[in-house]
mmCIF file of C-alpha atoms and ligand atoms in Angstrom:
data_model
loop_
_atom_site.group_PDB
_atom_site.id
_atom_site.type_symbol
_atom_site.label_atom_id
_atom_site.label_comp_id
_atom_site.label_asym_id
_atom_site.label_seq_id
_atom_site.Cartn_x
_atom_site.Cartn_y
_atom_site.Cartn_z
ATOM 1 C CA MET A 906 73.897 91.512 120.936
ATOM 2 C CA ASN A 907 75.670 88.461 119.563
ATOM 3 C CA THR A 908 73.675 87.369 116.526
ATOM 4 C CA LEU A 909 76.521 85.087 115.406
ATOM 5 C CA LYS A 910 75.883 82.401 118.028
ATOM 6 C CA GLY A 911 75.678 79.001 116.317
ATOM 7 C CA GLN A 912 76.248 80.550 112.882
ATOM 8 C CA ASP A 913 78.489 79.251 110.132
ATOM 9 C CA ILE A 914 81.034 81.672 108.648
ATOM 10 C CA LEU A 915 80.862 80.916 104.949
ATOM 11 C CA ASP A 916 80.722 83.993 102.778
ATOM 12 C CA GLY A 917 81.724 87.650 102.939
ATOM 13 C CA SER A 918 78.204 88.657 101.994
ATOM 14 C CA GLN A 919 76.593 87.100 105.063
ATOM 15 C CA PHE A 920 77.423 89.876 107.528
ATOM 16 C CA SER A 921 75.446 92.923 108.578
ATOM 17 C CA ARG A 922 77.285 96.094 109.492
ATOM 18 C CA ASP A 923 76.385 95.458 113.144
ATOM 19 C CA GLN A 924 77.922 91.993 113.003
ATOM 20 C CA LEU A 925 81.081 93.365 111.410
ATOM 21 C CA ASP A 926 81.398 96.015 114.093
ATOM 22 C CA LEU A 927 80.825 93.381 116.778
ATOM 23 C CA ILE A 928 83.543 91.098 115.364
ATOM 24 C CA MET A 929 85.968 94.032 115.151
ATOM 25 C CA ASN A 930 85.277 95.129 118.710
ATOM 26 C CA VAL A 931 85.601 91.625 120.141
ATOM 27 C CA ALA A 932 88.857 91.108 118.212
ATOM 28 C CA GLU A 933 90.172 94.416 119.553
ATOM 29 C CA ASP A 934 89.236 93.373 123.066
ATOM 30 C CA PHE A 935 91.079 90.047 122.701
ATOM 31 C CA LYS A 936 94.140 91.860 121.408
ATOM 32 C CA ARG A 937 94.121 94.059 124.499
ATOM 33 C CA ARG A 938 93.573 91.138 126.853
ATOM 34 C CA LEU A 939 96.477 89.224 125.338
ATOM 35 C CA GLU A 940 98.792 92.111 126.173
ATOM 36 C CA ASN A 941 98.532 91.137 129.847
ATOM 37 C CA SER A 942 98.150 87.410 129.548
ATOM 38 C CA LYS A 943 99.269 84.545 127.349
ATOM 39 C CA GLY A 944 95.800 83.117 127.128
ATOM 40 C CA LEU A 945 92.202 83.082 128.304
ATOM 41 C CA ASP A 946 89.930 80.249 129.323
ATOM 42 C CA LEU A 947 86.769 81.345 127.547
ATOM 43 C CA LEU A 948 86.673 78.222 125.353
ATOM 44 C CA LYS A 949 88.184 75.818 127.869
ATOM 45 C CA GLY A 950 87.239 72.275 126.918
ATOM 46 C CA TYR A 951 86.234 73.241 123.391
ATOM 47 C CA VAL A 952 87.783 71.319 120.512
ATOM 48 C CA LEU A 953 88.257 72.841 117.065
ATOM 49 C CA ALA A 954 88.757 70.677 113.980
ATOM 50 C CA ALA A 955 91.158 72.263 111.476
ATOM 51 C CA LEU A 956 90.507 70.363 108.254
ATOM 52 C CA PHE A 957 92.874 71.599 105.577
ATOM 53 C CA PHE A 958 92.482 69.768 102.295
ATOM 54 C CA GLU A 959 94.621 72.484 100.621
ATOM 55 C CA PRO A 960 97.978 74.036 101.622
ATOM 56 C CA SER A 961 97.924 76.744 104.263
ATOM 57 C CA THR A 962 100.332 78.460 106.619
ATOM 58 C CA ARG A 963 98.608 81.477 108.143
ATOM 59 C CA THR A 964 94.983 80.410 108.097
ATOM 60 C CA ARG A 965 95.545 77.043 109.742
ATOM 61 C CA LEU A 966 98.185 78.163 112.207
ATOM 62 C CA SER A 967 96.285 81.272 113.263
ATOM 63 C CA PHE A 968 93.088 79.265 113.776
ATOM 64 C CA GLU A 969 95.124 76.855 115.895
ATOM 65 C CA THR A 970 96.737 79.691 117.837
ATOM 66 C CA ALA A 971 93.329 81.298 118.328
ATOM 67 C CA ILE A 972 91.704 78.238 119.887
ATOM 68 C CA HIS A 973 94.770 77.628 122.088
ATOM 69 C CA ARG A 974 94.784 81.241 123.314
ATOM 70 C CA LEU A 975 91.100 80.823 124.185
ATOM 71 C CA GLY A 976 91.890 77.771 126.307
ATOM 72 C CA GLY A 977 90.581 75.170 123.876
ATOM 73 C CA SER A 978 92.362 72.578 121.767
ATOM 74 C CA VAL A 979 92.583 71.475 118.166
ATOM 75 C CA ILE A 980 92.564 68.324 116.068
ATOM 76 C CA GLY A 981 92.908 68.113 112.318
ATOM 77 C CA PHE A 982 95.062 67.584 109.294
ATOM 78 C CA SER A 983 97.015 69.750 106.893
ATOM 79 C CA SER A 984 96.699 67.619 103.794
ATOM 80 C CA ALA A 985 94.040 65.225 102.602
ATOM 81 C CA GLU A 986 96.558 62.483 101.685
ATOM 82 C CA SER A 987 96.873 61.316 105.267
ATOM 83 C CA THR A 988 93.115 60.927 105.674
ATOM 84 C CA SER A 989 90.443 58.559 104.388
ATOM 85 C CA VAL A 990 89.876 60.966 101.501
ATOM 86 C CA ALA A 991 92.815 59.058 99.953
ATOM 87 C CA LYS A 992 90.643 55.926 100.183
ATOM 88 C CA GLY A 993 87.778 57.665 98.418
ATOM 89 C CA GLU A 994 85.760 59.019 101.338
ATOM 90 C CA THR A 995 83.462 61.898 100.412
ATOM 91 C CA LEU A 996 83.674 65.340 101.981
ATOM 92 C CA GLU A 997 80.191 64.768 103.389
ATOM 93 C CA ASP A 998 81.214 61.596 105.243
ATOM 94 C CA THR A 999 84.423 63.167 106.555
ATOM 95 C CA ILE A 1000 82.461 66.134 107.903
ATOM 96 C CA ARG A 1001 79.705 63.959 109.373
ATOM 97 C CA THR A 1002 82.374 62.030 111.272
ATOM 98 C CA VAL A 1003 84.420 64.975 112.512
ATOM 99 C CA ASP A 1004 81.193 66.665 113.627
ATOM 100 C CA GLN A 1005 80.818 63.819 116.163
ATOM 101 C CA TYR A 1006 84.131 64.757 117.801
ATOM 102 C CA VAL A 1007 84.354 68.530 117.979
ATOM 103 C CA ASP A 1008 82.559 71.786 118.782
ATOM 104 C CA LEU A 1009 83.796 73.888 115.852
ATOM 105 C CA ILE A 1010 85.053 73.125 112.341
ATOM 106 C CA ALA A 1011 87.468 75.295 110.349
ATOM 107 C CA MET A 1012 88.141 74.001 106.875
ATOM 108 C CA ARG A 1013 89.839 74.744 103.575
ATOM 109 C CA HIS A 1014 89.086 72.790 100.420
ATOM 110 C CA PRO A 1015 89.853 73.238 96.701
ATOM 111 C CA ALA A 1016 86.213 73.026 95.571
ATOM 112 C CA ILE A 1017 84.028 76.137 95.367
ATOM 113 C CA GLY A 1018 80.976 75.596 97.570
ATOM 114 C CA SER A 1019 82.637 72.942 99.748
ATOM 115 C CA ALA A 1020 82.192 74.926 102.969
ATOM 116 C CA VAL A 1021 78.488 75.390 102.242
ATOM 117 C CA ARG A 1022 78.194 71.629 101.657
ATOM 118 C CA ALA A 1023 79.986 70.964 104.954
ATOM 119 C CA ALA A 1024 77.750 73.405 106.821
ATOM 120 C CA GLN A 1025 74.652 71.625 105.525
ATOM 121 C CA ILE A 1026 75.919 68.398 107.094
ATOM 122 C CA ALA A 1027 77.551 69.622 110.304
ATOM 123 C CA GLU A 1028 75.589 70.507 113.400
ATOM 124 C CA HIS A 1029 78.510 72.529 114.747
ATOM 125 C CA PRO A 1030 79.574 75.851 113.249
ATOM 126 C CA VAL A 1031 81.696 75.624 110.097
ATOM 127 C CA LEU A 1032 84.210 78.384 109.399
ATOM 128 C CA ASN A 1033 85.290 78.615 105.777
ATOM 129 C CA GLY A 1034 89.064 79.018 105.523
ATOM 130 C CA GLY A 1035 88.888 79.128 101.727
ATOM 131 C CA ASP A 1036 86.842 77.146 99.196
ATOM 132 C CA GLY A 1037 88.783 77.064 95.934
ATOM 133 C CA ALA A 1038 88.461 80.338 94.056
ATOM 134 C CA GLY A 1039 85.241 81.050 95.976
ATOM 135 C CA GLN A 1040 85.258 82.750 99.356
ATOM 136 C CA HIS A 1041 87.614 83.316 102.308
ATOM 137 C CA PRO A 1042 85.559 85.323 104.785
ATOM 138 C CA THR A 1043 87.795 84.992 107.857
ATOM 139 C CA GLN A 1044 90.674 86.470 105.859
ATOM 140 C CA ALA A 1045 88.485 89.356 104.722
ATOM 141 C CA LEU A 1046 87.559 90.053 108.345
ATOM 142 C CA LEU A 1047 91.173 90.201 109.439
ATOM 143 C CA ASP A 1048 91.853 92.464 106.451
ATOM 144 C CA LEU A 1049 89.062 94.749 107.651
ATOM 145 C CA TYR A 1050 90.514 94.680 111.166
ATOM 146 C CA THR A 1051 93.910 95.625 109.742
ATOM 147 C CA ILE A 1052 92.578 98.589 107.756
ATOM 148 C CA ARG A 1053 90.819 99.800 110.889
ATOM 149 C CA ALA A 1054 93.953 99.348 112.983
ATOM 150 C CA GLU A 1055 96.269 101.005 110.451
ATOM 151 C CA ARG A 1056 94.014 103.959 109.531
ATOM 152 C CA GLY A 1057 91.890 104.327 112.653
ATOM 153 C CA LYS A 1058 88.738 103.971 110.532
ATOM 154 C CA VAL A 1059 87.430 102.144 107.492
ATOM 155 C CA ASP A 1060 84.597 104.401 106.328
ATOM 156 C CA GLY A 1061 85.455 106.252 103.145
ATOM 157 C CA THR A 1062 88.736 104.432 102.475
ATOM 158 C CA THR A 1063 89.887 104.154 98.868
ATOM 159 C CA ILE A 1064 91.092 100.582 98.459
ATOM 160 C CA VAL A 1065 93.010 99.438 95.392
ATOM 161 C CA LEU A 1066 92.743 95.672 94.942
ATOM 162 C CA CYS A 1067 95.448 94.377 92.618
ATOM 163 C CA GLY A 1068 96.443 91.035 91.086
ATOM 164 C CA ASP A 1069 94.393 87.927 90.435
ATOM 165 C CA LEU A 1070 90.913 89.269 91.080
ATOM 166 C CA LYS A 1071 89.336 86.452 89.081
ATOM 167 C CA ASN A 1072 90.622 83.592 91.210
ATOM 168 C CA GLY A 1073 91.494 85.336 94.467
ATOM 169 C CA ARG A 1074 89.009 84.288 97.114
ATOM 170 C CA THR A 1075 90.222 86.870 99.637
ATOM 171 C CA VAL A 1076 89.143 89.728 97.375
ATOM 172 C CA HIS A 1077 85.824 88.036 96.573
ATOM 173 C CA SER A 1078 85.018 88.078 100.272
ATOM 174 C CA GLY A 1079 86.661 91.446 100.880
ATOM 175 C CA VAL A 1080 84.519 93.492 98.528
ATOM 176 C CA GLU A 1081 81.362 92.110 100.147
ATOM 177 C CA ILE A 1082 82.610 93.485 103.443
ATOM 178 C CA TYR A 1083 84.063 96.838 102.326
ATOM 179 C CA LYS A 1084 80.736 97.779 100.801
ATOM 180 C CA HIS A 1085 79.359 98.312 104.312
ATOM 181 C CA TYR A 1086 81.907 101.115 104.882
ATOM 182 C CA GLN A 1087 81.321 103.356 101.841
ATOM 183 C CA CYS A 1088 84.755 102.430 100.547
ATOM 184 C CA LYS A 1089 85.762 103.386 97.046
ATOM 185 C CA LEU A 1090 87.077 100.308 95.275
ATOM 186 C CA VAL A 1091 89.614 100.299 92.436
ATOM 187 C CA PHE A 1092 90.250 96.965 90.708
ATOM 188 C CA VAL A 1093 93.630 96.551 89.027
ATOM 189 C CA ALA A 1094 94.115 93.311 87.113
ATOM 190 C CA PRO A 1095 95.274 91.998 83.778
ATOM 191 C CA GLU A 1096 92.383 91.610 81.348
ATOM 192 C CA GLN A 1097 92.345 87.802 81.815
ATOM 193 C CA LEU A 1098 92.177 88.054 85.609
ATOM 194 C CA ARG A 1099 89.564 90.749 86.098
ATOM 195 C CA MET A 1100 87.086 90.630 88.928
ATOM 196 C CA PRO A 1101 84.151 88.465 87.758
ATOM 197 C CA SER A 1102 81.664 90.814 86.089
ATOM 198 C CA GLU A 1103 78.766 89.544 88.217
ATOM 199 C CA VAL A 1104 80.666 90.675 91.347
ATOM 200 C CA THR A 1105 81.431 94.120 89.908
ATOM 201 C CA GLU A 1106 77.908 94.598 88.581
ATOM 202 C CA LYS A 1107 76.368 93.635 91.910
ATOM 203 C CA LEU A 1108 78.545 96.169 93.746
ATOM 204 C CA ILE A 1109 77.664 98.931 91.317
ATOM 205 C CA ALA A 1110 73.964 98.066 91.590
ATOM 206 C CA GLN A 1111 74.327 98.444 95.365
ATOM 207 C CA GLY A 1112 75.657 101.965 94.911
ATOM 208 C CA ILE A 1113 79.350 101.218 95.535
ATOM 209 C CA THR A 1114 81.893 103.255 93.585
ATOM 210 C CA VAL A 1115 83.981 100.804 91.562
ATOM 211 C CA GLU A 1116 86.685 101.638 89.052
ATOM 212 C CA GLU A 1117 88.561 99.141 86.883
ATOM 213 C CA THR A 1118 91.964 99.710 85.315
ATOM 214 C CA THR A 1119 95.136 97.905 84.295
ATOM 215 C CA ASP A 1120 97.317 100.824 85.401
ATOM 216 C CA LEU A 1121 98.668 100.252 88.912
ATOM 217 C CA PRO A 1122 100.765 103.462 89.248
ATOM 218 C CA ALA A 1123 97.761 105.600 88.249
ATOM 219 C CA ALA A 1124 95.555 103.772 90.762
ATOM 220 C CA LEU A 1125 98.117 104.196 93.545
ATOM 221 C CA LYS A 1126 97.964 107.968 93.318
ATOM 222 C CA LYS A 1127 94.514 108.019 94.850
ATOM 223 C CA ALA A 1128 94.807 104.984 97.120
ATOM 224 C CA ASP A 1129 94.681 104.902 100.887
ATOM 225 C CA VAL A 1130 95.210 101.151 100.927
ATOM 226 C CA LEU A 1131 96.715 98.799 98.362
ATOM 227 C CA TYR A 1132 95.535 95.193 98.723
ATOM 228 C CA MET A 1133 98.057 93.208 96.701
ATOM 229 C CA THR A 1134 97.397 89.576 95.794
ATOM 230 C CA ARG A 1135 99.236 86.616 94.332
ATOM 231 C CA ILE A 1136 98.458 85.270 90.878
ATOM 232 C CA GLN A 1137 96.734 82.001 91.855
ATOM 233 C CA LYS A 1138 98.918 79.482 90.025
ATOM 234 C CA GLU A 1139 96.937 76.471 91.256
ATOM 235 C CA ARG A 1140 93.769 77.708 89.528
ATOM 236 C CA PHE A 1141 95.287 77.863 86.023
ATOM 237 C CA THR A 1142 94.604 75.045 83.591
ATOM 238 C CA ASP A 1143 97.276 76.331 81.178
ATOM 239 C CA PRO A 1144 100.756 76.648 82.782
ATOM 240 C CA GLU A 1145 101.923 78.918 79.941
ATOM 241 C CA GLU A 1146 99.131 81.358 80.670
ATOM 242 C CA TYR A 1147 100.336 81.473 84.275
ATOM 243 C CA GLU A 1148 103.920 82.126 83.114
ATOM 244 C CA ARG A 1149 102.693 84.989 80.969
ATOM 245 C CA LEU A 1150 100.689 86.593 83.753
ATOM 246 C CA LYS A 1151 102.624 85.803 86.919
ATOM 247 C CA ASP A 1152 104.618 89.041 87.065
ATOM 248 C CA SER A 1153 101.877 91.346 85.808
ATOM 249 C CA TYR A 1154 102.217 93.655 88.813
ATOM 250 C CA ILE A 1155 105.185 94.132 91.096
ATOM 251 C CA LEU A 1156 105.126 96.771 93.823
ATOM 252 C CA THR A 1157 108.561 98.243 94.538
ATOM 253 C CA ARG A 1158 109.800 100.568 97.248
ATOM 254 C CA GLU A 1159 110.540 103.183 94.642
ATOM 255 C CA MET A 1160 106.921 103.117 93.471
ATOM 256 C CA VAL A 1161 105.628 103.695 96.991
ATOM 257 C CA GLU A 1162 108.151 106.438 97.732
ATOM 258 C CA THR A 1163 107.602 108.330 94.497
ATOM 259 C CA ILE A 1164 103.867 107.827 93.962
ATOM 260 C CA ASN A 1165 102.293 107.610 97.413
ATOM 261 C CA PRO A 1166 104.577 107.517 100.471
ATOM 262 C CA ARG A 1167 101.596 107.292 102.842
ATOM 263 C CA LEU A 1168 100.285 104.131 101.195
ATOM 264 C CA ILE A 1169 99.201 101.285 103.467
ATOM 265 C CA VAL A 1170 100.098 97.978 101.843
ATOM 266 C CA LEU A 1171 98.195 94.795 102.646
ATOM 267 C CA HIS A 1172 98.687 91.305 101.233
ATOM 268 C CA PRO A 1173 97.009 88.130 102.503
ATOM 269 C CA LEU A 1174 100.300 86.293 101.849
ATOM 270 C CA PRO A 1175 101.945 84.125 100.635
ATOM 271 C CA ARG A 1176 103.810 86.606 98.460
ATOM 272 C CA VAL A 1177 105.604 85.310 95.400
ATOM 273 C CA ASN A 1178 106.993 88.262 93.411
ATOM 274 C CA GLU A 1179 104.320 90.884 93.706
ATOM 275 C CA ILE A 1180 105.938 92.976 96.462
ATOM 276 C CA THR A 1181 109.720 93.404 96.510
ATOM 277 C CA THR A 1182 111.230 92.745 99.937
ATOM 278 C CA ASP A 1183 112.598 96.292 100.199
ATOM 279 C CA VAL A 1184 108.998 97.437 100.730
ATOM 280 C CA ASP A 1185 108.831 95.406 103.948
ATOM 281 C CA ASN A 1186 110.353 97.984 106.283
ATOM 282 C CA LEU A 1187 108.333 100.942 105.034
ATOM 283 C CA ALA A 1188 105.969 102.260 107.710
ATOM 284 C CA GLY A 1189 102.914 101.424 105.611
ATOM 285 C CA ALA A 1190 103.895 97.813 104.881
ATOM 286 C CA ALA A 1191 101.294 96.163 107.072
ATOM 287 C CA TYR A 1192 101.210 92.592 105.772
ATOM 288 C CA PHE A 1193 102.958 90.886 108.662
ATOM 289 C CA ARG A 1194 100.948 92.868 111.206
ATOM 290 C CA GLN A 1195 97.944 91.754 109.141
ATOM 291 C CA ALA A 1196 98.953 88.097 109.617
ATOM 292 C CA ARG A 1197 99.156 88.682 113.384
ATOM 293 C CA ASN A 1198 95.681 90.229 113.355
ATOM 294 C CA GLY A 1199 94.408 86.893 112.060
ATOM 295 C CA VAL A 1200 94.772 85.478 115.551
ATOM 296 C CA PHE A 1201 92.621 88.158 117.243
ATOM 297 C CA THR A 1202 90.001 88.076 114.501
ATOM 298 C CA ARG A 1203 89.726 84.287 114.543
ATOM 299 C CA MET A 1204 89.567 84.304 118.348
ATOM 300 C CA ALA A 1205 86.616 86.677 118.038
ATOM 301 C CA LEU A 1206 84.892 84.449 115.497
ATOM 302 C CA LEU A 1207 85.396 81.274 117.528
ATOM 303 C CA ALA A 1208 84.115 82.929 120.713
ATOM 304 C CA LEU A 1209 81.126 84.498 118.972
ATOM 305 C CA VAL A 1210 79.891 81.461 117.043
ATOM 306 C CA SER A 1211 80.329 79.392 120.218
ATOM 307 C CA GLY A 1212 77.974 81.797 121.955
ATOM 308 C CA LYS A 1213 80.506 82.549 124.667
ATOM 309 C CA ILE A 1214 79.930 86.264 124.205
ATOM 310 C CA SER A 1215 76.427 87.564 124.670
HETATM 311 C C1 LIG B 2080 95.269 83.353 100.706
HETATM 312 C C2 LIG B 2080 94.450 82.135 100.360
HETATM 313 O O1 LIG B 2080 94.784 81.024 100.740
HETATM 314 O O2 LIG B 2080 93.456 82.365 99.704
HETATM 315 N N1 LIG B 2080 96.159 83.180 101.761
HETATM 316 C C3 LIG B 2080 95.717 83.226 103.050
HETATM 317 O O3 LIG B 2080 94.771 82.576 103.429
HETATM 318 N N2 LIG B 2080 96.356 84.048 103.883
HETATM 319 C C4 LIG B 2080 95.866 84.017 99.530
HETATM 320 C C5 LIG B 2080 96.675 83.209 98.561
HETATM 321 O O4 LIG B 2080 96.866 82.012 98.702
HETATM 322 O O5 LIG B 2080 97.138 83.842 97.607
#
């Protein structure tokens, strides 16, 4: 049963295991259906607003591809400067207006909590494509889809999450989702960029196995999946601190080949320096397949929240 009809997608912690399984199955079905056809007409006539107040390549373009492949269309913007925000309009007024035009709203904004604020105003479903250093649930769902596709299952996977765990919104949403699959989580970050302690403590209180270390090679030995992330430059107030931390972890081909040749490597992208390009053609380098999975996963979300799947 589709319990996502009319729902907002705001936070990785909002999903039940049943909802996650439903999203994965619908995404898988769309992937299969697109093998025989360029597009479907399930959301014919539907209009999606893609409101991107912060830079984006994959999230915006895969949302746009998703609505097009479902037979709908898209309006929106990719930077706030070209909108009335530049004249001082509030987020609330922008959302209230766009809500008059469309059926679905996908948005990204630099402020934590902005998607929740938008959802309180909008009558149509709001899908959070990233709110500052807060949450990025649609990314976490496509990450889940990718682990399932690459390994054949998610239950019991040991996932090493590495990089900027303090500011990375994809990992904040991800851990809320992996906890439904009895995954073992290993957090690898420099001291200054550790996963917020309230997140770690909550996971442990829920019975999830969590380990924290600064030693990436040691963590890789026991990993099934490495989830590499970018140091989030735009969240630093001190540019020198960023310079000091930016190359904290760099995954090389040699590391994979010598430590764990069966490693599956994910990265939400964009990559800066944290994975050398010679990793890209290893069998386990899944990050561009992961980007492609964003289309199927976002198609599933758009169809489900629209209530077009029962
Ligand atoms: C991520 C984001 O914007 O949070 N990218 C994405 O959506 N694929 C990760 C990042 O910017 O580092």
